[in-house]
Short mmCIF file of N, CA and C in Angstrom, two decimals:
data_model
loop_
_atom_site.label_atom_id
_atom_site.label_comp_id
_atom_site.label_asym_id
_atom_site.label_seq_id
_atom_site.Cartn_x
_atom_site.Cartn_y
_atom_site.Cartn_z
N MET A 1 80.66 79.42 133.80
CA MET A 1 80.62 80.85 133.48
C MET A 1 81.82 81.51 132.37
N LYS A 2 82.50 81.71 133.24
CA LYS A 2 83.38 82.71 133.19
C LYS A 2 84.33 82.09 131.59
N THR A 3 84.51 81.12 132.02
CA THR A 3 84.98 80.46 130.91
C THR A 3 84.52 80.35 129.50
N ARG A 4 82.74 80.40 129.52
CA ARG A 4 82.68 80.85 128.45
C ARG A 4 82.59 82.00 128.08
N PHE A 5 82.57 82.94 128.43
CA PHE A 5 82.54 84.09 128.34
C PHE A 5 84.04 84.93 127.72
N ALA A 6 84.73 83.92 128.68
CA ALA A 6 86.44 84.44 127.69
C ALA A 6 86.40 83.93 126.30
N TRP A 7 85.54 82.70 126.18
CA TRP A 7 86.13 81.93 124.44
C TRP A 7 85.04 82.65 123.81
N ALA A 8 84.45 83.47 124.56
CA ALA A 8 83.38 84.03 123.50
C ALA A 8 84.13 85.18 123.10
N ALA A 9 84.69 86.11 123.80
CA ALA A 9 85.68 87.09 124.03
C ALA A 9 86.49 87.07 122.52
N VAL A 10 87.07 86.24 123.16
CA VAL A 10 88.31 86.02 122.31
C VAL A 10 87.70 85.58 120.54
N ALA A 11 86.56 84.89 120.72
CA ALA A 11 85.88 84.50 119.51
C ALA A 11 85.38 85.98 118.50
N ALA A 12 85.07 86.76 119.13
CA ALA A 12 84.62 88.13 118.95
C ALA A 12 85.82 88.83 118.41
N MET A 13 86.61 88.91 119.25
CA MET A 13 88.38 89.74 118.66
C MET A 13 88.86 89.16 117.72
N LEU A 14 88.69 88.11 117.63
CA LEU A 14 89.28 87.11 116.47
C LEU A 14 88.15 87.22 114.96
N VAL A 15 86.82 87.65 115.22
CA VAL A 15 86.12 88.02 113.97
C VAL A 15 86.38 89.37 113.15
N ALA A 16 86.38 89.94 114.16
CA ALA A 16 86.40 91.63 114.19
C ALA A 16 88.10 91.80 113.58
N THR A 17 88.77 91.00 114.04
CA THR A 17 90.18 91.39 113.37
C THR A 17 90.15 90.73 112.04
N LEU A 18 89.02 89.72 111.32
CA LEU A 18 88.99 89.32 110.27
C LEU A 18 88.41 90.02 109.58
N ALA A 19 87.65 90.35 109.85
CA ALA A 19 86.58 91.57 109.13
C ALA A 19 87.22 92.57 109.00
N TRP A 20 88.68 93.02 110.10
CA TRP A 20 89.80 94.44 109.36
C TRP A 20 89.94 94.02 108.52
N SER A 21 90.52 93.18 108.74
CA SER A 21 91.56 92.40 107.68
C SER A 21 91.31 91.94 106.02
N ALA A 22 89.79 92.39 105.84
CA ALA A 22 89.09 92.14 104.47
C ALA A 22 89.61 93.88 104.47
N THR A 23 89.28 94.97 104.86
CA THR A 23 89.10 95.78 104.61
C THR A 23 90.67 96.67 103.92
N ASN A 24 91.00 95.71 104.15
CA ASN A 24 92.68 96.50 103.54
C ASN A 24 92.45 96.67 101.85
N LEU A 25 92.69 98.38 101.69
CA LEU A 25 92.22 98.61 100.37
C LEU A 25 93.67 98.96 99.94
N ASN A 26 93.62 99.07 98.76
CA ASN A 26 94.91 99.35 97.62
C ASN A 26 94.85 100.20 96.65
N SER A 27 95.87 101.31 96.31
CA SER A 27 95.50 102.03 95.76
C SER A 27 96.62 102.14 94.73
N SER A 28 96.12 102.38 93.49
CA SER A 28 97.37 102.06 92.35
C SER A 28 97.12 103.51 91.28
N ARG A 29 97.79 104.28 90.73
CA ARG A 29 98.03 105.01 90.28
C ARG A 29 97.97 104.91 88.74
N SER A 30 97.54 106.05 87.50
CA SER A 30 97.91 106.05 86.16
C SER A 30 97.82 107.88 85.66
N ASN A 31 97.75 108.23 84.41
CA ASN A 31 98.41 109.49 84.37
C ASN A 31 97.02 110.49 85.06
N VAL A 32 95.66 109.39 84.81
CA VAL A 32 94.69 109.89 84.63
C VAL A 32 93.83 109.81 86.30
N TYR A 33 93.97 108.73 86.25
CA TYR A 33 93.25 107.64 87.47
C TYR A 33 93.78 107.41 88.22
N ARG A 34 92.96 107.50 89.75
CA ARG A 34 93.52 107.02 91.34
C ARG A 34 92.39 105.43 91.40
N LEU A 35 93.10 104.24 91.45
CA LEU A 35 92.31 103.33 91.36
C LEU A 35 92.32 102.34 93.29
N THR A 36 91.23 102.63 93.76
CA THR A 36 91.36 102.20 95.08
C THR A 36 90.42 100.82 95.20
N TYR A 37 90.82 99.95 95.60
CA TYR A 37 90.08 98.62 95.66
C TYR A 37 90.85 97.74 96.74
N PRO A 38 89.79 96.80 97.33
CA PRO A 38 89.89 95.91 98.17
C PRO A 38 90.93 94.85 97.85
N THR A 39 92.16 94.05 97.95
CA THR A 39 93.08 93.21 97.76
C THR A 39 93.07 91.95 97.15
N ASP A 40 91.51 91.79 97.93
CA ASP A 40 90.41 90.42 97.87
C ASP A 40 89.81 90.66 96.55
N LEU A 41 89.47 91.57 95.94
CA LEU A 41 88.79 91.80 95.14
C LEU A 41 89.57 91.47 93.31
N VAL A 42 90.85 92.41 94.14
CA VAL A 42 91.45 93.15 92.57
C VAL A 42 92.99 92.37 92.60
N SER A 43 93.87 91.84 91.80
CA SER A 43 95.24 92.01 92.37
C SER A 43 96.41 93.26 91.84
N ALA A 44 97.18 93.52 91.81
CA ALA A 44 97.73 94.49 91.52
C ALA A 44 98.03 94.40 89.66
N ALA A 45 97.98 93.19 89.22
CA ALA A 45 97.77 93.01 87.48
C ALA A 45 97.25 93.54 87.32
N GLN A 46 96.08 93.24 87.75
CA GLN A 46 94.44 93.50 87.27
C GLN A 46 94.15 94.66 87.16
N ALA A 47 95.00 95.67 88.44
CA ALA A 47 94.77 97.35 88.51
C ALA A 47 95.57 97.60 87.70
N LYS A 48 96.52 97.44 86.96
CA LYS A 48 97.31 97.74 86.58
C LYS A 48 97.28 97.61 84.82
N ALA A 49 96.41 96.91 84.51
CA ALA A 49 95.68 96.56 82.98
C ALA A 49 94.51 97.64 82.83
N MET A 50 94.11 97.45 84.10
CA MET A 50 92.46 98.41 83.83
C MET A 50 93.27 100.07 83.82
N LEU A 51 93.83 99.90 84.27
CA LEU A 51 94.22 101.44 84.51
C LEU A 51 95.16 102.09 83.08
N ALA A 52 95.43 100.96 82.65
CA ALA A 52 96.35 101.21 81.23
C ALA A 52 94.80 101.38 80.36
N GLU A 53 93.64 100.45 80.31
CA GLU A 53 92.53 100.94 79.60
C GLU A 53 92.27 102.31 79.67
N LEU A 54 92.36 102.67 80.73
CA LEU A 54 91.21 104.00 81.46
C LEU A 54 92.23 104.97 80.77
N ASP A 55 93.35 104.60 80.74
CA ASP A 55 94.31 105.90 79.96
C ASP A 55 93.83 105.99 78.63
N LYS A 56 93.50 104.83 77.96
CA LYS A 56 93.39 104.67 76.60
C LYS A 56 92.38 105.72 76.39
N LEU A 57 91.37 105.54 77.33
CA LEU A 57 90.05 106.10 77.19
C LEU A 57 89.93 107.68 77.41
N GLY A 58 91.07 108.15 78.31
CA GLY A 58 90.63 109.52 78.75
C GLY A 58 89.65 109.77 79.80
N ALA A 59 90.44 110.96 80.46
CA ALA A 59 89.09 111.39 81.22
C ALA A 59 88.10 111.59 81.02
N ALA A 60 86.82 110.64 81.58
CA ALA A 60 85.81 110.25 81.53
C ALA A 60 85.23 110.78 82.34
N ASP A 61 83.42 111.28 82.35
CA ASP A 61 83.29 112.03 83.67
C ASP A 61 82.61 110.24 84.55
N GLU A 62 82.07 110.66 85.50
CA GLU A 62 81.62 109.37 86.55
C GLU A 62 80.15 109.34 85.66
N ALA A 63 79.25 109.17 84.91
CA ALA A 63 78.86 108.30 84.33
C ALA A 63 78.77 107.49 83.61
N ARG A 64 80.11 108.27 82.75
CA ARG A 64 80.80 107.05 81.96
C ARG A 64 81.57 105.55 82.26
N LEU A 65 81.78 106.56 83.48
CA LEU A 65 82.86 105.46 83.90
C LEU A 65 82.10 104.48 84.82
N LYS A 66 81.01 104.88 85.84
CA LYS A 66 79.86 103.84 86.71
C LYS A 66 79.37 103.21 85.08
N GLN A 67 78.81 102.95 83.99
CA GLN A 67 79.09 102.32 82.88
C GLN A 67 80.08 101.41 82.40
N TRP A 68 81.26 102.33 81.95
CA TRP A 68 82.45 101.17 81.22
C TRP A 68 82.85 100.30 82.50
N LEU A 69 83.10 100.55 83.44
CA LEU A 69 83.94 100.41 85.02
C LEU A 69 83.28 98.47 84.64
N PRO A 70 82.06 98.49 85.08
CA PRO A 70 80.74 97.44 85.12
C PRO A 70 81.17 96.49 83.92
N ALA A 71 80.74 97.32 82.84
CA ALA A 71 80.60 96.17 81.34
C ALA A 71 82.41 95.99 80.92
N ASN A 72 83.21 96.39 81.65
CA ASN A 72 84.94 95.45 81.89
C ASN A 72 85.47 94.79 82.83
N PHE A 73 84.79 94.72 83.91
CA PHE A 73 85.40 94.02 84.73
C PHE A 73 85.85 92.52 84.50
N ARG A 74 84.82 91.58 83.72
CA ARG A 74 85.30 90.45 83.08
C ARG A 74 86.51 90.05 82.39
N ARG A 75 86.43 91.77 81.34
CA ARG A 75 87.56 90.80 80.65
C ARG A 75 88.75 91.29 81.73
N PHE A 76 89.33 91.77 83.01
CA PHE A 76 90.18 91.96 83.73
C PHE A 76 89.94 91.02 84.53
N GLY A 77 88.95 89.99 84.83
CA GLY A 77 89.37 89.28 85.35
C GLY A 77 88.68 89.22 86.53
N ILE A 78 87.68 90.84 87.20
CA ILE A 78 87.14 90.70 88.32
C ILE A 78 85.76 90.22 88.78
N ALA A 79 85.48 90.15 89.35
CA ALA A 79 84.20 89.57 90.12
C ALA A 79 83.12 90.89 90.19
N GLY A 80 82.29 90.91 88.87
CA GLY A 80 81.96 92.56 88.93
C GLY A 80 80.40 91.74 90.05
N ASP A 81 80.34 90.65 90.24
CA ASP A 81 79.03 90.56 91.38
C ASP A 81 79.61 91.07 92.15
N ARG A 82 80.98 91.26 92.84
CA ARG A 82 81.35 91.34 94.45
C ARG A 82 80.88 93.01 94.67
N VAL A 83 81.38 93.35 93.50
CA VAL A 83 81.39 94.96 93.77
C VAL A 83 79.93 95.42 94.19
N ARG A 84 79.62 96.11 94.98
CA ARG A 84 78.42 96.18 95.84
C ARG A 84 78.11 97.99 95.26
N LYS A 85 79.80 98.73 95.32
CA LYS A 85 79.63 100.09 94.97
C LYS A 85 80.76 100.75 94.04
N ILE A 86 80.94 101.66 93.36
CA ILE A 86 81.72 102.35 92.61
C ILE A 86 81.38 103.63 93.07
N VAL A 87 82.29 104.54 93.86
CA VAL A 87 82.56 105.79 93.72
C VAL A 87 83.75 106.52 92.79
N VAL A 88 83.14 107.48 92.24
CA VAL A 88 83.81 108.13 91.20
C VAL A 88 84.19 109.96 92.16
N LEU A 89 85.90 110.22 92.15
CA LEU A 89 85.84 110.87 93.05
C LEU A 89 86.41 112.11 91.75
N PRO A 90 85.82 113.21 91.67
CA PRO A 90 86.33 114.47 90.50
C PRO A 90 87.76 114.78 90.70
N ARG A 91 88.69 115.49 89.90
CA ARG A 91 89.35 116.30 90.02
C ARG A 91 89.25 117.49 90.93
N SER A 92 89.93 117.52 91.67
CA SER A 92 90.21 118.97 92.75
C SER A 92 91.74 119.41 93.01
N ARG A 93 91.24 120.79 94.10
CA ARG A 93 93.12 120.55 93.82
C ARG A 93 93.99 120.02 94.59
N GLU A 94 93.01 118.75 96.04
CA GLU A 94 93.60 117.95 96.45
C GLU A 94 94.13 116.67 95.72
N MET A 95 93.12 116.30 94.26
CA MET A 95 93.65 115.55 93.76
C MET A 95 93.45 115.63 92.25
N LYS A 96 94.92 115.40 91.76
CA LYS A 96 95.57 115.90 90.23
C LYS A 96 94.71 114.64 89.59
N GLU A 97 94.39 114.03 90.34
CA GLU A 97 93.83 112.50 89.07
C GLU A 97 92.63 112.06 89.58
N ILE A 98 91.79 111.22 88.42
CA ILE A 98 90.06 111.26 88.81
C ILE A 98 90.28 109.50 89.97
N GLY A 99 89.52 109.90 90.91
CA GLY A 99 89.95 108.88 92.50
C GLY A 99 88.64 107.75 91.71
N ILE A 100 88.57 106.51 91.79
CA ILE A 100 87.46 105.54 91.34
C ILE A 100 88.24 104.72 92.71
N VAL A 101 86.43 104.66 93.40
CA VAL A 101 86.46 103.82 94.34
C VAL A 101 86.13 102.11 94.24
N LEU A 102 86.29 101.07 94.34
CA LEU A 102 85.54 99.96 94.39
C LEU A 102 85.47 99.06 95.59
N LEU A 103 84.03 99.14 96.03
CA LEU A 103 83.63 98.56 97.26
C LEU A 103 82.88 97.27 97.35
N THR A 104 83.42 96.68 97.99
CA THR A 104 82.48 95.23 97.96
C THR A 104 82.19 95.41 99.92
N ARG A 105 82.44 96.14 100.13
CA ARG A 105 81.63 96.47 101.24
C ARG A 105 80.79 97.75 101.48
N VAL A 106 79.73 98.46 101.47
CA VAL A 106 79.23 99.74 101.01
C VAL A 106 79.82 100.62 102.37
N GLU A 107 80.21 99.71 103.93
CA GLU A 107 80.25 100.11 105.08
C GLU A 107 81.87 100.60 104.99
N ASP A 108 82.65 100.54 103.88
CA ASP A 108 84.24 100.63 103.85
C ASP A 108 84.52 102.04 103.43
N GLU A 109 83.27 102.60 102.93
CA GLU A 109 82.88 103.42 102.01
C GLU A 109 83.98 104.74 101.92
N ALA A 110 83.72 105.08 103.38
CA ALA A 110 84.87 106.36 104.15
C ALA A 110 86.36 106.30 104.53
N ALA A 111 86.33 104.57 104.94
CA ALA A 111 87.90 104.36 104.52
C ALA A 111 88.36 104.83 103.24
N ALA A 112 87.49 103.72 102.74
CA ALA A 112 88.25 103.96 101.03
C ALA A 112 88.30 105.43 100.47
N VAL A 113 87.55 106.12 100.73
CA VAL A 113 87.86 107.28 100.03
C VAL A 113 89.00 108.49 100.78
N ALA A 114 89.10 108.06 102.05
CA ALA A 114 89.95 108.47 102.58
C ALA A 114 91.49 108.21 102.79
N THR A 115 91.73 106.94 102.33
CA THR A 115 92.80 105.86 102.11
C THR A 115 92.84 107.14 100.50
N THR A 116 92.23 106.36 99.45
CA THR A 116 92.26 107.26 98.29
C THR A 116 92.80 108.89 98.38
N VAL A 117 92.01 109.67 99.55
CA VAL A 117 92.68 110.97 99.41
C VAL A 117 93.77 111.54 100.45
N ARG A 118 94.11 110.56 100.71
CA ARG A 118 95.60 110.63 101.74
C ARG A 118 96.60 109.90 100.82
N SER A 119 96.36 108.91 99.86
CA SER A 119 97.75 108.62 99.29
C SER A 119 97.87 109.71 97.80
N VAL A 120 96.51 110.53 97.85
CA VAL A 120 96.96 111.66 96.70
C VAL A 120 98.45 112.32 97.41
N LYS A 121 97.67 112.76 98.58
CA LYS A 121 98.49 113.62 99.40
C LYS A 121 99.85 113.47 99.53
N SER A 122 100.02 112.25 99.97
CA SER A 122 101.31 111.50 99.98
C SER A 122 102.17 111.24 98.74
N ASN A 123 101.88 112.12 97.63
CA ASN A 123 102.76 111.46 96.18
C ASN A 123 102.43 112.83 95.78
N SER A 124 101.99 114.13 96.54
CA SER A 124 101.89 115.08 95.42
C SER A 124 103.09 115.87 95.23
N SER A 125 104.07 115.18 95.68
CA SER A 125 105.47 115.70 94.75
C SER A 125 105.69 115.05 93.70
N ASP A 126 104.92 114.56 92.93
CA ASP A 126 105.21 113.39 91.90
C ASP A 126 105.05 115.30 90.45
#
């Protein structure tokens, strides 16, 4: 019985580790936007291409971005059906760029927003 419990505990820790690694978020910058995304959804090359197009679009409001992004995911090779939520963070004193957060798991929103804001602060000397 103790052996089964030990194996169950090891399996639970393995599942927790895999879930944590799935929330590894990456942040890329452009002149106007900062994009935060799960690395299993968007590659660095896809993010760079999308940010280049967003720079051409210029600063857009939240409604326009939430319309433009899903309409263009396929063009950049991003599985739009996996995106569960798009969060747009407006420019502020802390953030020079407009923040865009793509989420495949809604429960990762707080960590993704914190990653976006923290990475902005670490680059504030730019």
